[in-house]
PDB file of C-alpha atoms in Angstrom:
ATOM      1  CA  UNK Q   1      87.604  20.167 104.737  1.00 67.00           C
ATOM      2  CA  UNK Q   2      84.752  22.147 106.273  1.00 80.00           C
ATOM      3  CA  UNK Q   3      82.356  20.193 108.453  1.00 90.00           C
ATOM      4  CA  UNK Q   4      78.922  19.376 107.115  1.00 96.00           C
ATOM      5  CA  UNK Q   5      76.347  21.959 108.254  1.00 97.00           C
ATOM      6  CA  UNK Q   6      73.732  20.953 110.816  1.00 97.00           C
ATOM      7  CA  UNK Q   7      71.422  23.094 112.963  1.00 97.00           C
ATOM      8  CA  UNK Q   8      72.828  23.521 116.471  1.00 96.00           C
ATOM      9  CA  UNK Q   9      69.595  22.440 118.111  1.00 97.00           C
ATOM     10  CA  UNK Q  10      66.099  21.167 117.440  1.00 97.00           C
ATOM     11  CA  UNK Q  11      63.264  20.332 119.779  1.00 96.00           C
ATOM     12  CA  UNK Q  12      59.925  18.580 119.806  1.00 96.00           C
ATOM     13  CA  UNK Q  13      57.275  17.211 122.113  1.00 96.00           C
ATOM     14  CA  UNK Q  14      56.723  13.511 122.739  1.00 97.00           C
ATOM     15  CA  UNK Q  15      54.876  11.907 119.847  1.00 97.00           C
ATOM     16  CA  UNK Q  16      55.841  14.611 117.378  1.00 97.00           C
ATOM     17  CA  UNK Q  17      58.269  14.314 114.476  1.00 97.00           C
ATOM     18  CA  UNK Q  18      61.492  16.255 114.028  1.00 98.00           C
ATOM     19  CA  UNK Q  19      63.846  16.495 111.072  1.00 98.00           C
ATOM     20  CA  UNK Q  20      67.538  17.295 111.273  1.00 98.00           C
ATOM     21  CA  UNK Q  21      69.226  18.554 108.127  1.00 98.00           C
ATOM     22  CA  UNK Q  22      72.811  18.046 107.038  1.00 98.00           C
ATOM     23  CA  UNK Q  23      74.153  20.165 104.184  1.00 98.00           C
ATOM     24  CA  UNK Q  24      77.348  19.414 102.345  1.00 97.00           C
ATOM     25  CA  UNK Q  25      78.603  19.741  98.803  1.00 96.00           C
ATOM     26  CA  UNK Q  26      78.717  17.739  95.602  1.00 94.00           C
ATOM     27  CA  UNK Q  27      82.069  16.375  96.823  1.00 93.00           C
ATOM     28  CA  UNK Q  28      80.566  14.633  99.821  1.00 95.00           C
ATOM     29  CA  UNK Q  29      76.816  14.365 100.579  1.00 96.00           C
ATOM     30  CA  UNK Q  30      75.747  15.091  97.010  1.00 96.00           C
ATOM     31  CA  UNK Q  31      78.380  12.933  95.398  1.00 95.00           C
ATOM     32  CA  UNK Q  32      77.817   9.606  97.114  1.00 95.00           C
ATOM     33  CA  UNK Q  33      74.983   7.610  98.654  1.00 95.00           C
ATOM     34  CA  UNK Q  34      77.134   7.105 101.728  1.00 96.00           C
ATOM     35  CA  UNK Q  35      75.597   9.245 104.444  1.00 97.00           C
ATOM     36  CA  UNK Q  36      75.255   7.992 107.984  1.00 97.00           C
ATOM     37  CA  UNK Q  37      73.743   9.340 111.193  1.00 98.00           C
ATOM     38  CA  UNK Q  38      74.908   8.858 114.779  1.00 98.00           C
ATOM     39  CA  UNK Q  39      73.235   9.319 118.130  1.00 98.00           C
ATOM     40  CA  UNK Q  40      75.483  10.256 121.045  1.00 96.00           C
ATOM     41  CA  UNK Q  41      74.498  10.535 124.664  1.00 94.00           C
ATOM     42  CA  UNK Q  42      76.755  12.382 127.155  1.00 90.00           C
ATOM     43  CA  UNK Q  43      79.838  10.405 128.080  1.00 90.00           C
ATOM     44  CA  UNK Q  44      79.091   7.638 125.592  1.00 94.00           C
ATOM     45  CA  UNK Q  45      80.501   6.596 122.238  1.00 95.00           C
ATOM     46  CA  UNK Q  46      78.438   7.413 119.134  1.00 97.00           C
ATOM     47  CA  UNK Q  47      75.826   4.882 118.016  1.00 97.00           C
ATOM     48  CA  UNK Q  48      75.129   4.252 114.325  1.00 97.00           C
ATOM     49  CA  UNK Q  49      71.446   4.936 113.581  1.00 98.00           C
ATOM     50  CA  UNK Q  50      71.349   5.175 109.762  1.00 98.00           C
ATOM     51  CA  UNK Q  51      73.830   4.252 107.025  1.00 97.00           C
ATOM     52  CA  UNK Q  52      73.891   4.454 103.236  1.00 96.00           C
ATOM     53  CA  UNK Q  53      71.452   7.411 103.439  1.00 97.00           C
ATOM     54  CA  UNK Q  54      68.373   5.451 104.480  1.00 97.00           C
ATOM     55  CA  UNK Q  55      69.266   2.027 105.900  1.00 97.00           C
ATOM     56  CA  UNK Q  56      68.948   1.108 109.570  1.00 97.00           C
ATOM     57  CA  UNK Q  57      71.208  -1.297 111.453  1.00 95.00           C
ATOM     58  CA  UNK Q  58      69.333  -4.082 113.218  1.00 94.00           C
ATOM     59  CA  UNK Q  59      67.929  -2.951 116.526  1.00 95.00           C
ATOM     60  CA  UNK Q  60      67.380   0.667 115.509  1.00 97.00           C
ATOM     61  CA  UNK Q  61      63.666   1.548 115.690  1.00 96.00           C
ATOM     62  CA  UNK Q  62      61.916   2.327 112.402  1.00 95.00           C
ATOM     63  CA  UNK Q  63      60.999   5.708 113.914  1.00 97.00           C
ATOM     64  CA  UNK Q  64      64.402   6.774 112.628  1.00 98.00           C
ATOM     65  CA  UNK Q  65      64.583   7.355 108.876  1.00 98.00           C
ATOM     66  CA  UNK Q  66      67.075   8.977 106.550  1.00 98.00           C
ATOM     67  CA  UNK Q  67      66.811  10.650 103.166  1.00 97.00           C
ATOM     68  CA  UNK Q  68      68.799  12.817 100.789  1.00 98.00           C
ATOM     69  CA  UNK Q  69      68.102  15.425  98.165  1.00 97.00           C
ATOM     70  CA  UNK Q  70      70.992  16.955  96.289  1.00 97.00           C
ATOM     71  CA  UNK Q  71      73.656  18.108  98.740  1.00 97.00           C
ATOM     72  CA  UNK Q  72      71.385  17.878 101.779  1.00 98.00           C
ATOM     73  CA  UNK Q  73      70.679  14.780 103.852  1.00 98.00           C
ATOM     74  CA  UNK Q  74      68.016  14.544 106.534  1.00 98.00           C
ATOM     75  CA  UNK Q  75      67.260  12.429 109.579  1.00 98.00           C
ATOM     76  CA  UNK Q  76      63.621  12.255 110.636  1.00 98.00           C
ATOM     77  CA  UNK Q  77      62.608  10.939 114.021  1.00 98.00           C
ATOM     78  CA  UNK Q  78      58.900  10.248 114.295  1.00 97.00           C
ATOM     79  CA  UNK Q  79      56.901   9.455 117.413  1.00 96.00           C
ATOM     80  CA  UNK Q  80      59.453  11.326 119.521  1.00 97.00           C
ATOM     81  CA  UNK Q  81      60.290   9.739 122.860  1.00 97.00           C
ATOM     82  CA  UNK Q  82      62.099  11.110 125.890  1.00 96.00           C
ATOM     83  CA  UNK Q  83      64.935   8.619 125.317  1.00 96.00           C
ATOM     84  CA  UNK Q  84      65.642  10.202 121.908  1.00 97.00           C
ATOM     85  CA  UNK Q  85      67.098  13.274 123.611  1.00 97.00           C
ATOM     86  CA  UNK Q  86      70.749  13.270 122.557  1.00 97.00           C
ATOM     87  CA  UNK Q  87      73.205  14.796 120.103  1.00 96.00           C
ATOM     88  CA  UNK Q  88      72.939  13.664 116.490  1.00 98.00           C
ATOM     89  CA  UNK Q  89      75.748  13.791 113.943  1.00 98.00           C
ATOM     90  CA  UNK Q  90      75.647  13.240 110.212  1.00 98.00           C
ATOM     91  CA  UNK Q  91      78.645  11.790 108.426  1.00 97.00           C
ATOM     92  CA  UNK Q  92      79.510  11.349 104.764  1.00 97.00           C
ATOM     93  CA  UNK Q  93      82.075   9.615 102.635  1.00 95.00           C
ATOM     94  CA  UNK Q  94      83.935  12.320 100.731  1.00 93.00           C
ATOM     95  CA  UNK Q  95      86.133  10.548  98.224  1.00 89.00           C
ATOM     96  CA  UNK Q  96      89.598   9.088  98.403  1.00 82.00           C
ATOM     97  CA  UNK Q  97      91.260  12.389  99.404  1.00 79.00           C
ATOM     98  CA  UNK Q  98      89.048  13.823 102.157  1.00 80.00           C
ATOM     99  CA  UNK Q  99      87.663  10.349 102.927  1.00 89.00           C
ATOM    100  CA  UNK Q 100      85.179  10.957 105.800  1.00 94.00           C
ATOM    101  CA  UNK Q 101      83.596  14.141 107.130  1.00 95.00           C
ATOM    102  CA  UNK Q 102      81.227  14.772 110.044  1.00 97.00           C
ATOM    103  CA  UNK Q 103      78.610  17.402 110.631  1.00 97.00           C
ATOM    104  CA  UNK Q 104      78.898  19.777 113.568  1.00 95.00           C
ATOM    105  CA  UNK Q 105      76.164  17.981 115.513  1.00 96.00           C
ATOM    106  CA  UNK Q 106      72.598  18.807 116.546  1.00 97.00           C
ATOM    107  CA  UNK Q 107      71.286  18.727 120.094  1.00 97.00           C
ATOM    108  CA  UNK Q 108      67.785  17.260 120.201  1.00 97.00           C
ATOM    109  CA  UNK Q 109      65.657  18.304 123.156  1.00 97.00           C
ATOM    110  CA  UNK Q 110      62.432  16.455 123.911  1.00 96.00           C
ATOM    111  CA  UNK Q 111      60.147  18.993 125.597  1.00 92.00           C
TER     112      UNK Q 111
ATOM    113  CA  UNK Z   1      81.794 -10.275 121.396  1.00 95.00           C
ATOM    114  CA  UNK Z   2      83.034  -7.624 118.987  1.00 96.00           C
ATOM    115  CA  UNK Z   3      85.151  -5.165 120.923  1.00 97.00           C
ATOM    116  CA  UNK Z   4      87.606  -2.290 120.504  1.00 98.00           C
ATOM    117  CA  UNK Z   5      89.755  -1.134 123.406  1.00 98.00           C
ATOM    118  CA  UNK Z   6      91.876   2.015 123.140  1.00 97.00           C
ATOM    119  CA  UNK Z   7      94.873   2.848 125.298  1.00 97.00           C
ATOM    120  CA  UNK Z   8      97.828   5.211 125.374  1.00 97.00           C
ATOM    121  CA  UNK Z   9      96.186   8.525 126.123  1.00 97.00           C
ATOM    122  CA  UNK Z  10      97.508  10.942 128.713  1.00 97.00           C
ATOM    123  CA  UNK Z  11      98.862  14.400 129.463  1.00 97.00           C
ATOM    124  CA  UNK Z  12     101.570  15.588 127.095  1.00 97.00           C
ATOM    125  CA  UNK Z  13     103.307  18.916 126.552  1.00 97.00           C
ATOM    126  CA  UNK Z  14     102.900  20.855 123.297  1.00 97.00           C
ATOM    127  CA  UNK Z  15     105.339  19.590 120.705  1.00 97.00           C
ATOM    128  CA  UNK Z  16     105.449  16.150 122.273  1.00 98.00           C
ATOM    129  CA  UNK Z  17     104.540  12.730 120.907  1.00 98.00           C
ATOM    130  CA  UNK Z  18     102.094  10.042 121.930  1.00 98.00           C
ATOM    131  CA  UNK Z  19     101.143   6.660 120.487  1.00 98.00           C
ATOM    132  CA  UNK Z  20      97.595   5.401 120.792  1.00 98.00           C
ATOM    133  CA  UNK Z  21      96.683   1.726 120.453  1.00 98.00           C
ATOM    134  CA  UNK Z  22      93.376   0.028 119.759  1.00 98.00           C
ATOM    135  CA  UNK Z  23      93.067  -3.698 120.483  1.00 98.00           C
ATOM    136  CA  UNK Z  24      90.386  -5.436 118.439  1.00 98.00           C
ATOM    137  CA  UNK Z  25      88.645  -8.702 119.254  1.00 97.00           C
ATOM    138  CA  UNK Z  26      85.663 -10.754 118.154  1.00 97.00           C
ATOM    139  CA  UNK Z  27      86.024 -10.203 114.399  1.00 96.00           C
ATOM    140  CA  UNK Z  28      88.448 -10.755 111.520  1.00 97.00           C
ATOM    141  CA  UNK Z  29      90.479  -7.592 112.038  1.00 97.00           C
ATOM    142  CA  UNK Z  30      92.393  -7.717 108.748  1.00 96.00           C
ATOM    143  CA  UNK Z  31      89.152  -7.696 106.741  1.00 96.00           C
ATOM    144  CA  UNK Z  32      88.091  -4.277 107.977  1.00 96.00           C
ATOM    145  CA  UNK Z  33      89.285  -0.763 107.275  1.00 95.00           C
ATOM    146  CA  UNK Z  34      89.584   1.169 110.530  1.00 96.00           C
ATOM    147  CA  UNK Z  35      89.366   4.793 111.593  1.00 96.00           C
ATOM    148  CA  UNK Z  36      90.319   7.138 114.399  1.00 98.00           C
ATOM    149  CA  UNK Z  37      87.723   9.749 115.336  1.00 98.00           C
ATOM    150  CA  UNK Z  38      88.197  12.423 118.005  1.00 98.00           C
ATOM    151  CA  UNK Z  39      85.910  14.626 120.043  1.00 97.00           C
ATOM    152  CA  UNK Z  40      87.110  17.831 121.632  1.00 91.00           C
ATOM    153  CA  UNK Z  41      85.673  18.742 125.043  1.00 80.00           C
ATOM    154  CA  UNK Z  42      82.072  19.815 124.692  1.00 78.00           C
ATOM    155  CA  UNK Z  43      82.287  19.808 120.913  1.00 82.00           C
ATOM    156  CA  UNK Z  44      81.603  17.617 117.946  1.00 91.00           C
ATOM    157  CA  UNK Z  45      83.119  14.609 116.280  1.00 95.00           C
ATOM    158  CA  UNK Z  46      86.049  14.918 113.887  1.00 96.00           C
ATOM    159  CA  UNK Z  47      87.282  12.089 111.704  1.00 96.00           C
ATOM    160  CA  UNK Z  48      91.079  12.004 112.067  1.00 96.00           C
ATOM    161  CA  UNK Z  49      92.505   9.133 110.054  1.00 96.00           C
ATOM    162  CA  UNK Z  50      91.656   5.883 108.295  1.00 95.00           C
ATOM    163  CA  UNK Z  51      93.495   2.821 107.050  1.00 95.00           C
ATOM    164  CA  UNK Z  52      92.590  -0.036 104.718  1.00 94.00           C
ATOM    165  CA  UNK Z  53      92.397  -3.609 105.961  1.00 94.00           C
ATOM    166  CA  UNK Z  54      95.776  -4.474 104.485  1.00 95.00           C
ATOM    167  CA  UNK Z  55      97.360  -1.296 105.799  1.00 95.00           C
ATOM    168  CA  UNK Z  56      98.496  -0.249 102.331  1.00 95.00           C
ATOM    169  CA  UNK Z  57      96.187   2.758 102.027  1.00 94.00           C
ATOM    170  CA  UNK Z  58      96.051   5.503 104.631  1.00 95.00           C
ATOM    171  CA  UNK Z  59      93.985   8.681 104.879  1.00 94.00           C
ATOM    172  CA  UNK Z  60      94.231  11.805 107.042  1.00 95.00           C
ATOM    173  CA  UNK Z  61      92.267  14.909 107.899  1.00 94.00           C
ATOM    174  CA  UNK Z  62      94.037  18.101 106.834  1.00 93.00           C
ATOM    175  CA  UNK Z  63      94.289  19.117 110.511  1.00 94.00           C
ATOM    176  CA  UNK Z  64      96.659  16.232 111.307  1.00 97.00           C
ATOM    177  CA  UNK Z  65      98.330  15.526 107.966  1.00 96.00           C
ATOM    178  CA  UNK Z  66     102.106  15.412 108.326  1.00 97.00           C
ATOM    179  CA  UNK Z  67     101.917  15.081 112.132  1.00 98.00           C
ATOM    180  CA  UNK Z  68      99.920  11.889 112.739  1.00 98.00           C
ATOM    181  CA  UNK Z  69     100.605   8.421 111.322  1.00 98.00           C
ATOM    182  CA  UNK Z  70      98.083   5.590 111.319  1.00 98.00           C
ATOM    183  CA  UNK Z  71      99.222   1.983 111.133  1.00 98.00           C
ATOM    184  CA  UNK Z  72      98.070  -1.506 112.045  1.00 98.00           C
ATOM    185  CA  UNK Z  73      99.500  -4.899 113.018  1.00 98.00           C
ATOM    186  CA  UNK Z  74      97.080  -7.506 111.697  1.00 97.00           C
ATOM    187  CA  UNK Z  75      99.032 -10.309 113.380  1.00 97.00           C
ATOM    188  CA  UNK Z  76      98.223  -8.690 116.744  1.00 98.00           C
ATOM    189  CA  UNK Z  77      94.772  -7.314 115.855  1.00 98.00           C
ATOM    190  CA  UNK Z  78      95.906  -3.832 116.827  1.00 98.00           C
ATOM    191  CA  UNK Z  79      95.455  -0.372 115.347  1.00 98.00           C
ATOM    192  CA  UNK Z  80      97.831   2.489 116.127  1.00 98.00           C
ATOM    193  CA  UNK Z  81      97.932   6.261 115.887  1.00 98.00           C
ATOM    194  CA  UNK Z  82     101.344   7.897 116.242  1.00 98.00           C
ATOM    195  CA  UNK Z  83     100.828  11.541 117.119  1.00 98.00           C
ATOM    196  CA  UNK Z  84     103.809  13.916 116.790  1.00 98.00           C
ATOM    197  CA  UNK Z  85     104.179  17.682 117.139  1.00 98.00           C
ATOM    198  CA  UNK Z  86     101.106  17.757 119.325  1.00 98.00           C
ATOM    199  CA  UNK Z  87      99.203  21.020 119.759  1.00 97.00           C
ATOM    200  CA  UNK Z  88      96.687  22.230 122.338  1.00 95.00           C
ATOM    201  CA  UNK Z  89      93.935  21.841 119.741  1.00 95.00           C
ATOM    202  CA  UNK Z  90      94.651  18.090 119.560  1.00 97.00           C
ATOM    203  CA  UNK Z  91      93.227  17.752 123.079  1.00 97.00           C
ATOM    204  CA  UNK Z  92      90.305  15.362 122.718  1.00 97.00           C
ATOM    205  CA  UNK Z  93      88.867  11.951 123.391  1.00 97.00           C
ATOM    206  CA  UNK Z  94      90.152   9.652 120.663  1.00 98.00           C
ATOM    207  CA  UNK Z  95      87.974   6.751 119.509  1.00 98.00           C
ATOM    208  CA  UNK Z  96      88.888   3.917 117.211  1.00 98.00           C
ATOM    209  CA  UNK Z  97      86.038   2.649 115.078  1.00 97.00           C
ATOM    210  CA  UNK Z  98      85.098  -0.011 112.559  1.00 96.00           C
ATOM    211  CA  UNK Z  99      82.677   0.110 109.605  1.00 94.00           C
ATOM    212  CA  UNK Z 100      79.668  -2.161 109.725  1.00 94.00           C
ATOM    213  CA  UNK Z 101      80.983  -4.596 107.094  1.00 90.00           C
ATOM    214  CA  UNK Z 102      84.304  -5.393 105.383  1.00 89.00           C
ATOM    215  CA  UNK Z 103      83.401  -3.696 102.090  1.00 82.00           C
ATOM    216  CA  UNK Z 104      81.068  -1.069 103.529  1.00 85.00           C
ATOM    217  CA  UNK Z 105      81.672   2.642 103.173  1.00 85.00           C
ATOM    218  CA  UNK Z 106      83.963   3.953 105.924  1.00 86.00           C
ATOM    219  CA  UNK Z 107      81.428   6.532 107.143  1.00 87.00           C
ATOM    220  CA  UNK Z 108      79.091   3.880 108.559  1.00 91.00           C
ATOM    221  CA  UNK Z 109      80.906   2.901 111.751  1.00 95.00           C
ATOM    222  CA  UNK Z 110      78.971   0.505 113.944  1.00 95.00           C
ATOM    223  CA  UNK Z 111      81.657  -0.527 116.424  1.00 97.00           C
ATOM    224  CA  UNK Z 112      83.408   2.018 118.619  1.00 97.00           C
ATOM    225  CA  UNK Z 113      85.839   1.792 121.494  1.00 97.00           C
ATOM    226  CA  UNK Z 114      85.284   3.561 124.804  1.00 96.00           C
ATOM    227  CA  UNK Z 115      87.780   6.281 123.903  1.00 96.00           C
ATOM    228  CA  UNK Z 116      91.095   7.415 125.347  1.00 97.00           C
ATOM    229  CA  UNK Z 117      91.732  10.986 126.474  1.00 97.00           C
ATOM    230  CA  UNK Z 118      94.639  13.026 125.163  1.00 98.00           C
ATOM    231  CA  UNK Z 119      95.414  16.322 126.870  1.00 97.00           C
ATOM    232  CA  UNK Z 120      98.036  18.602 125.349  1.00 97.00           C
ATOM    233  CA  UNK Z 121      99.060  21.234 127.856  1.00 96.00           C
ATOM    234  CA  UNK Z 122     102.134  22.714 129.453  1.00 94.00           C
TER     235      UNK Z 122
END
């Protein structure tokens, strides 16, 4: 049960776009269209930003979009804003044995 | 208001046991699978355990299999995590969480508690 692989950090200037990758295997990310993304600010519980690869819960800005190709999922944040600075985690369903697996997390810095 | 409230965390010696609880309100608890997710200090999220709405099916991360037991009391809208043979590496904030819909995939968790801290140390 190795964690999904994410870059430790990414950065961008306000107004720019950034993409965070999340690499797994055919047993998790590649095997199911059940990938989600979470935003977490220090001291707070995670917040669901994307589910089922590319769907957004109500209230999440459309600047946040998800996609997947093979064993790699991606979260793109466009029109970067200072308030987007946070840690982002990907998460995937991984079958009835492993069940759920998270990525190691990516720290987004808005320059 | 949909809400999850964890309790039961604390300081415990290695090898000891602790039972976490998660009180749910504002939704039909028995219709939802539930999960426990933990976060070690300064590190990432780790899914720990999950349970079906009926309580019949349970799931565990390899790191806790054989030591932790998840259960639920649907009559009291409460989720539990019995943690035995605790180790220093179990030190973390433990969150209970709920998927966004009754039949939704368990990875998409849109309701989280505030977390309860477990510290395993002598």
